[in-house]
Coordinates of C-alpha atoms and ligand atoms in Angstrom, one line a residue:
X4 CA 0.0 0.0 0.0
X5 CA 1.4 3.4 -0.9
X6 CA 0.9 6.8 0.5
X7 CA 2.7 10.0 0.2
X8 CA 4.9 11.1 3.1
X9 CA 5.5 14.9 2.9
X10 CA 7.9 17.4 4.5
X11 CA 8.9 21.0 4.0
X12 CA 12.5 22.2 4.5
X13 CA 14.6 25.3 4.0
X14 CA 17.8 24.9 2.2
X15 CA 20.2 27.8 2.5
X16 CA 23.6 27.8 0.6
X17 CA 26.6 29.7 2.0
X18 CA 27.4 33.3 0.7
X19 CA 30.6 33.8 -1.2
X20 CA 33.4 35.4 0.8
X21 CA 34.4 39.0 0.1
X22 CA 37.5 39.9 -1.8
X23 CA 40.2 41.7 0.2
X24 CA 41.8 45.1 -0.1
X25 CA 45.5 45.0 0.6
X26 CA 48.9 46.3 -0.5
X27 CA 52.2 44.7 -0.2
X28 CA 54.1 46.4 2.6
X29 CA 57.7 45.2 2.9
X30 CA 61.0 46.8 3.8
X31 CA 62.9 48.0 0.7
X32 CA 60.0 47.3 -1.5
X33 CA 58.2 50.6 -1.8
X34 CA 54.7 50.6 -3.5
X35 CA 54.6 46.8 -3.5
X36 CA 51.3 46.8 -5.4
X37 CA 47.9 45.3 -4.6
X38 CA 47.8 41.9 -2.9
X39 CA 44.2 41.6 -1.6
X40 CA 43.0 37.9 -2.3
X41 CA 39.7 36.6 -3.4
X42 CA 37.1 35.3 -1.1
X43 CA 36.1 31.7 -1.1
X44 CA 33.0 30.2 -2.7
X45 CA 30.0 29.5 -0.5
X46 CA 29.2 25.9 0.3
X47 CA 26.2 24.4 -1.6
X48 CA 23.3 22.2 -0.2
X49 CA 22.9 18.8 -1.8
X50 CA 20.2 16.1 -1.4
X51 CA 21.6 12.6 -1.3
X52 CA 19.5 9.4 -1.6
X53 CA 20.3 7.1 1.3
X54 CA 19.2 3.5 1.4
X55 CA 18.8 3.3 5.2
X56 CA 15.9 5.8 5.3
X57 CA 12.4 5.0 4.5
X58 CA 10.3 8.0 5.6
X59 CA 10.7 11.7 5.8
X60 CA 10.1 11.7 9.6
X61 CA 13.6 13.1 10.3
X62 CA 12.5 16.4 8.6
X63 CA 10.0 17.0 11.4
X64 CA 12.8 17.4 13.8
X65 CA 15.1 19.6 11.7
X66 CA 13.8 21.9 9.0
X67 CA 16.6 24.2 8.1
X68 CA 19.8 23.1 6.4
X69 CA 22.7 25.6 6.0
X70 CA 25.9 25.3 4.1
X71 CA 28.9 27.3 5.3
X72 CA 29.9 30.8 4.0
X73 CA 33.1 31.1 2.1
X74 CA 35.9 32.9 3.9
X75 CA 36.9 36.4 3.1
X76 CA 40.1 37.0 1.1
X77 CA 43.2 38.3 2.9
X78 CA 46.3 40.3 2.3
X79 CA 49.4 38.7 0.7
X80 CA 47.2 37.2 -2.0
X81 CA 45.6 34.8 0.4
X82 CA 42.2 33.4 -0.9
X83 CA 39.5 32.8 1.6
X84 CA 38.6 29.1 2.3
X85 CA 35.6 27.6 0.4
X86 CA 32.6 27.1 2.6
X87 CA 31.8 23.5 3.4
X88 CA 28.8 21.9 1.6
X89 CA 25.8 20.7 3.4
X90 CA 24.6 17.2 2.4
X91 CA 21.1 16.3 3.4
X92 CA 20.3 12.6 3.3
X93 CA 16.8 11.7 2.1
X94 CA 15.1 8.4 1.4
X95 CA 15.5 6.8 -2.1
X96 CA 12.4 7.8 -4.1
X97 CA 12.3 11.4 -2.7
X98 CA 11.1 14.1 -5.1
X99 CA 12.0 17.6 -4.1
X100 CA 10.3 20.7 -5.6
X101 CA 10.8 24.4 -5.2
X102 CA 7.8 25.5 -3.1
X103 CA 7.7 28.9 -4.8
X104 CA 7.7 27.8 -8.4
X105 CA 6.5 24.2 -8.1
X106 CA 9.4 23.1 -10.3
X107 CA 11.0 19.7 -9.5
X108 CA 14.6 20.2 -8.6
X109 CA 15.6 16.6 -7.5
X110 CA 14.1 13.3 -8.2
X111 CA 16.3 10.8 -6.3
X112 CA 15.9 7.3 -7.8
X113 CA 19.1 5.5 -6.8
X114 CA 21.0 5.2 -3.6
X115 CA 24.0 7.5 -3.5
X116 CA 22.5 9.9 -6.1
X117 CA 23.4 13.4 -5.1
X118 CA 21.8 16.5 -6.5
X119 CA 22.5 20.2 -5.7
X120 CA 19.5 22.1 -4.5
X121 CA 20.9 25.4 -3.4
X122 CA 24.1 26.7 -5.1
X123 CA 26.7 28.4 -2.9
X124 CA 27.6 32.1 -3.6
X125 CA 30.3 33.0 -5.9
X126 CA 33.5 34.4 -4.4
X127 CA 34.3 38.0 -4.4
X128 CA 37.4 39.4 -6.0
X129 CA 40.4 40.9 -4.1
X130 CA 41.9 44.2 -5.3
X131 CA 44.9 42.4 -6.8
X132 CA 42.6 41.2 -9.6
X133 CA 41.9 44.7 -10.7
X134 CA 45.5 45.9 -11.4
X135 CA 46.1 47.1 -14.8
X136 CA 48.6 49.2 -16.7
X137 CA 46.6 52.2 -16.0
X138 CA 45.7 51.5 -12.5
X139 CA 48.7 50.0 -10.5
X140 CA 47.0 50.6 -7.2
X141 CA 43.3 49.7 -7.4
X142 CA 41.2 50.0 -4.4
X143 CA 38.4 48.1 -5.9
X144 CA 37.2 44.7 -4.6
X145 CA 34.0 42.9 -5.0
X146 CA 31.8 41.1 -2.4
X147 CA 30.8 37.5 -2.7
X148 CA 27.3 36.8 -4.0
X149 CA 24.7 35.5 -1.7
X150 CA 24.0 31.8 -1.6
X151 CA 20.8 30.4 -3.0
X152 CA 18.1 29.7 -0.6
X153 CA 14.8 27.8 -1.2
X154 CA 11.9 26.2 0.5
X155 CA 11.7 22.7 -0.7
X156 CA 8.7 20.5 -0.7
X157 CA 9.8 16.8 -0.2
X158 CA 7.5 14.0 -1.3
X159 CA 8.0 10.3 -0.9
X160 CA 5.9 7.4 -1.8
X161 CA 6.2 5.0 0.9
X162 CA 5.1 1.3 1.3
X163 CA 3.9 0.1 4.7
X164 CA 6.3 -2.0 6.6
X165 CA 3.9 -3.2 9.2
X166 CA 0.2 -4.1 8.9
X167 CA -2.5 -4.2 11.6
X168 CA -4.9 -7.0 11.5
X169 CA -8.0 -7.5 13.8
X170 CA -11.6 -7.5 14.6
X171 CA -13.5 -4.3 14.3
X172 CA -13.1 -2.4 17.6
X173 CA -9.9 -4.2 18.4
X174 CA -8.2 -0.8 18.6
X175 CA -6.2 -0.7 15.4
X176 CA -6.9 2.8 14.7
X177 CA -6.2 3.9 18.3
X178 CA -2.9 2.2 18.3
X179 CA -1.8 4.0 15.0
X180 CA -3.0 7.3 16.6
X181 CA -0.9 6.5 19.7
X182 CA 2.3 5.7 17.7
X183 CA 2.2 8.1 14.8
X184 CA 0.8 11.5 13.9
X185 CA -2.0 9.8 11.6
X186 CA -5.4 10.7 12.9
X187 CA -7.8 7.9 11.7
X188 CA -11.3 8.0 13.2
X189 CA -11.8 6.0 16.4
X190 CA -15.2 5.1 17.8
X191 CA -16.8 2.4 19.8
X192 CA -18.7 0.9 17.0
X193 CA -17.4 -1.7 14.4
X194 CA -16.2 -0.7 11.0
X195 CA -15.3 2.8 12.0
X196 CA -12.4 2.5 9.5
X197 CA -13.6 2.3 6.0
X198 CA -10.3 2.7 4.1
X199 CA -6.8 2.0 5.0
X200 CA -4.6 4.6 6.8
X201 CA -0.9 4.8 7.0
X202 CA 1.1 6.3 9.8
X203 CA 4.8 7.0 10.1
X204 CA 6.1 5.7 13.5
X205 CA 9.2 7.6 14.4
X206 CA 11.5 6.1 17.0
X207 CA 14.3 8.5 16.6
X208 CA 15.1 11.2 13.9
X209 CA 16.7 8.6 11.6
X210 CA 14.8 5.5 12.7
X211 CA 11.2 5.1 11.6
X212 CA 8.7 2.7 9.9
X213 CA 5.4 2.9 8.3
X214 CA 2.3 1.2 9.8
X215 CA -0.9 0.4 8.0
X216 CA -4.4 0.3 9.7
X217 CA -7.0 -1.4 7.6
X218 CA -10.7 -2.1 8.2
X219 CA -11.5 -4.7 10.7
X220 CA -12.0 -8.3 9.6
X221 CA -14.9 -10.6 10.7
X222 CA -15.7 -14.2 10.2
X223 CA -16.8 -14.8 6.7
X224 CA -14.8 -12.0 5.3
X225 CA -13.4 -14.0 2.6
X226 CA -17.0 -14.6 1.4
X227 CA -17.7 -10.9 1.6
X228 CA -19.0 -10.4 5.1
X229 CA -18.4 -7.1 6.8
X230 CA -16.2 -5.1 4.5
X231 CA -14.7 -8.3 3.0
X232 CA -11.0 -9.0 2.6
X233 CA -10.2 -6.7 -0.3
X234 CA -8.1 -4.4 2.0
X235 CA -5.8 -7.4 2.9
X236 CA -4.0 -6.8 -0.4
X237 CA -2.6 -3.7 1.1
X238 CA -0.7 -5.8 3.5
X239 CA 0.9 -8.1 1.0
X240 CA 4.1 -6.1 0.8
X241 CA 4.5 -5.5 4.5
X242 CA 7.3 -7.3 6.4
X243 CA 5.3 -8.0 9.5
X244 CA 1.7 -8.3 10.6
X245 CA 0.4 -7.4 14.0
X246 CA -2.7 -9.3 15.1
X247 CA -4.5 -7.0 17.6
X248 CA -6.8 -8.7 20.0
X249 CA -9.3 -7.0 22.3
X250 CA -8.7 -8.8 25.6
X251 CA -12.1 -7.9 27.0
X252 CA -14.5 -7.4 24.1
X253 CA -17.4 -5.2 25.1
X254 CA -19.9 -7.7 23.5
X255 CA -18.6 -10.4 25.8
X256 CA -17.5 -12.5 22.8
X257 CA -14.5 -14.9 23.3
X258 CA -11.3 -13.2 22.2
X259 CA -9.8 -16.6 21.4
X260 CA -12.6 -17.7 19.0
X261 CA -12.4 -14.2 17.4
X262 CA -8.7 -14.4 16.8
X263 CA -9.0 -17.9 15.4
X264 CA -11.7 -16.6 13.1
X265 CA -9.3 -13.9 11.7
X266 CA -6.5 -16.2 11.1
X267 CA -8.8 -18.6 9.3
X268 CA -10.0 -15.7 7.0
X269 CA -6.3 -14.8 6.5
X270 CA -5.6 -18.3 5.4
X271 CA -8.5 -18.5 3.1
X272 CA -7.5 -15.2 1.4
X273 CA -3.9 -15.8 0.8
X274 CA -1.4 -18.5 1.8
X275 CA 1.4 -15.8 1.4
X276 CA -0.2 -13.5 3.9
X277 CA -1.0 -16.4 6.3
X278 CA 2.7 -17.4 6.2
X279 CA 4.0 -13.9 6.8
X280 CA 5.6 -13.2 10.1
X281 CA 2.8 -12.4 12.6
X282 CA 3.0 -11.1 16.2
X283 CA 0.2 -11.1 18.7
X284 CA -0.7 -7.8 20.3
X285 CA -3.1 -8.1 23.2
X286 CA -4.8 -4.7 23.5
X287 CA -6.9 -2.9 26.1
X288 CA -4.9 -4.1 29.1
X289 CA -6.1 -1.1 30.9
X290 CA -9.6 -2.7 31.2
X291 CA -8.1 -5.4 33.5
X292 CA -7.2 -5.1 37.1
X293 CA -3.3 -4.9 37.2
X294 CA -3.0 -8.1 39.1
X295 CA -5.1 -10.0 36.5
X296 CA -3.5 -8.9 33.3
X297 CA -0.8 -11.6 33.2
X298 CA -3.1 -14.5 34.0
X299 CA -5.8 -13.2 31.6
X300 CA -3.4 -12.8 28.7
X301 CA -1.6 -16.0 29.4
X302 CA -4.8 -17.8 29.2
X303 CA -5.6 -16.3 25.8
X304 CA -2.1 -17.3 24.6
X305 CA -2.6 -20.9 25.8
X306 CA -6.0 -21.2 24.3
X307 CA -4.7 -20.0 21.0
X308 CA -1.7 -22.3 21.3
X309 CA 0.3 -19.3 20.3
X310 CA 4.2 -19.7 20.3
X311 CA 5.3 -16.5 18.5
X312 CA 6.1 -13.1 20.0
X313 CA 3.4 -11.5 22.2
X314 CA 3.0 -8.0 23.5
X315 CA 0.5 -6.6 25.9
X316 CA -0.5 -3.0 25.4
X317 CA -3.0 -0.4 25.9
X318 CA -3.5 1.7 22.8
X319 CA -5.4 4.3 24.8
X320 CA -3.1 4.9 27.6
X321 CA 0.1 4.1 25.6
X322 CA 1.2 1.5 28.0
X323 CA 3.6 -1.0 26.3
X324 CA 3.1 0.8 23.0
X325 CA 6.5 2.5 22.6
X326 CA 8.2 -0.7 23.7
X327 CA 6.3 -2.5 21.0
X328 CA 7.3 0.1 18.4
X329 CA 11.1 -0.2 19.4
X330 CA 11.1 -4.0 19.1
X331 CA 9.4 -3.7 15.6
X332 CA 12.0 -1.1 14.7
X333 CA 14.9 -3.4 15.6
X334 CA 13.2 -6.3 13.8
X335 CA 12.8 -4.2 10.6
X336 CA 16.3 -3.0 10.8
X337 CA 17.7 -6.6 10.9
X338 CA 15.4 -7.4 7.9
X339 CA 16.6 -4.5 5.9
X340 CA 20.2 -5.4 6.6
X341 CA 19.5 -8.9 5.4
X342 CA 17.9 -7.6 2.3
X343 CA 20.7 -5.3 1.5
X344 CA 23.1 -8.1 2.0
X345 CA 21.2 -10.5 -0.2
X346 CA 20.9 -7.7 -2.9
X347 CA 24.6 -7.2 -2.7
X348 CA 25.3 -10.9 -3.1
X349 CA 22.9 -11.2 -5.9
X350 CA 24.6 -8.3 -7.7
X351 CA 28.0 -9.7 -7.2
X352 CA 26.8 -13.1 -8.5
X353 CA 25.3 -11.5 -11.6
X354 CA 28.4 -9.3 -12.2
X355 CA 30.6 -12.5 -12.1
X356 CA 28.3 -14.4 -14.4
X357 CA 28.3 -11.5 -16.8
X358 CA 32.0 -11.3 -16.9
X359 CA 32.2 -15.1 -17.6
X360 CA 29.6 -14.8 -20.3
X361 CA 31.6 -12.1 -22.0
X362 CA 34.9 -14.0 -21.7
X363 CA 33.1 -16.9 -23.4
X364 CA 31.6 -14.9 -26.3
X365 CA 34.8 -13.0 -27.2
X366 CA 36.9 -14.7 -29.9
X367 CA 40.3 -16.0 -28.6
X368 CA 42.3 -13.4 -30.6
X369 CA 40.4 -10.6 -29.0
X370 CA 40.3 -11.9 -25.5
X371 CA 43.4 -9.9 -24.4
X372 CA 41.9 -6.6 -25.5
X373 CA 39.3 -6.7 -22.9
X374 CA 35.7 -5.9 -23.3
X375 CA 35.5 -2.4 -21.9
X376 CA 35.7 -0.5 -25.1
X377 CA 33.4 -2.6 -27.2
X378 CA 29.9 -1.3 -26.9
X379 CA 28.3 -4.5 -28.1
X380 CA 29.9 -6.3 -25.2
X381 CA 29.1 -3.8 -22.5
X382 CA 25.6 -3.0 -23.7
X383 CA 22.5 -5.1 -23.0
X384 CA 23.9 -7.9 -20.8
X385 CA 25.4 -5.5 -18.2
X386 CA 22.0 -3.8 -18.0
X387 CA 19.8 -6.8 -17.7
X388 CA 21.5 -9.4 -15.7
X389 CA 21.9 -7.7 -12.3
X390 CA 18.4 -6.6 -12.2
X391 CA 17.0 -10.0 -13.3
X392 CA 18.7 -11.5 -10.4
X393 CA 18.0 -8.8 -7.8
Ligands
GTP415 N1 -10.1 0.9 27.3 C1 -9.5 0.9 26.1 N2 -10.2 1.2 25.0 C2 -9.6 1.1 23.8 C3 -8.3 0.8 23.6 N3 -8.0 0.8 22.4 C4 -9.1 1.1 21.6 N4 -10.1 1.4 22.5 C5 -11.5 1.7 22.2 O1 -12.0 0.8 21.3 C6 -12.9 1.4 20.5 C7 -12.6 1.0 19.0 O2 -11.2 1.5 18.8 P1 -10.8 1.7 17.3 O3 -9.3 2.1 17.3 O4 -11.7 2.5 16.5 O5 -10.9 0.2 16.8 P2 -10.5 -0.4 15.2 O6 -9.9 -1.6 15.5 O7 -9.8 0.7 14.5 O8 -12.0 -0.5 14.8 P3 -12.6 -0.6 13.2 O9 -12.0 0.6 12.6 O10 -14.0 -0.5 13.3 O11 -12.1 -1.9 12.6 C8 -12.8 2.9 20.7 O12 -14.0 3.2 21.5 C9 -11.6 3.0 21.5 O13 -11.6 4.2 22.3 C10 -7.5 0.5 24.8 O14 -6.3 0.2 24.8 N5 -8.2 0.6 26.0
MG416 MG1 -10.4 1.7 12.8

């Protein structure tokens, strides 16, 4: 399931340093001439696509990005130092447009891609530059030009990492409200949620994931009861499902029977979803007296014969919710690392196979003059094989 994560940031490039006014002053060298150096160029601001980010959550914490100003020139023909650039890391897939003009200034498609979004100011000239045959002692200098500044609108299409599964009223929307800034409607009647909602759960500025809240499922959903199972397709590309169970349903129904029914619907709908990693989240713990929570929850777990991870939370009070979010984050980070490793291995394998294929195709006499310069060799295979394996 896709949705657009958005953020607005200000990028301000450094101004160019000013040129210096100076004259050489040394013993025995009268009228030494102009020696004011140029200023340094201002630093620019770049956006760089980083693989380890998947949301724009970080930009809610920091909104202004500044590159350094160029140093001023000095006497003795010393130029000012160039200002340091500022590199802002954004997730792969981010599109940045200029807020004022609407023009797209960066569309970052590949990890590592780096695009300048605010150019540093040009350096000013020192008076040594203005020396001429008619003016041997110029007093003219120029100032550096200002760095570019822009307000950027960042947009990212994101996929949900985690999907919430559960009966109507289990508290799915309440949990996503507790953990993210998404504000889906919450009410004490079934089928409050009629379409999926996504929320960005931010653990720290650079650590976040996306959670999907979909309409509740009921027994017979696969046959079209309730809102049916059509929303389950939105969970097909998630890495993890959270099965939310109301530990004390208001209609006195048995949470275990309800939970079994959901899993049954899941299995009927798709074997892939059924086999996806699933954790149990026992919600509404605040409805139980503190000394009964553990027993009550253990009974549900036993009756379900559940052996996977379990968390007890209260989506309303937030009890246990942040802990759950940080365990999810760690789990997803491990998954991402594994995926990156596998992708790297697949790429290495494809590159090796490609090289072998090229060596086999080349006629023996040409083998020595390797393949690099021959377009027919480096063309289509090198493009297709890594991606076909990846
Ligand atoms: N006491 C208590 N009530 C909760 C908790 N979580 C949710 N609720 C209440 O349960 C009701 C249903 O919550 P929702 O978040 O709308 O449930 P949902 O799973 O999104 O329901 P649907 O959208 O209908 O599928 C609301 O009245 C919530 O206030 C909780 O942890 N404790
Ligand atoms: Mg809901």
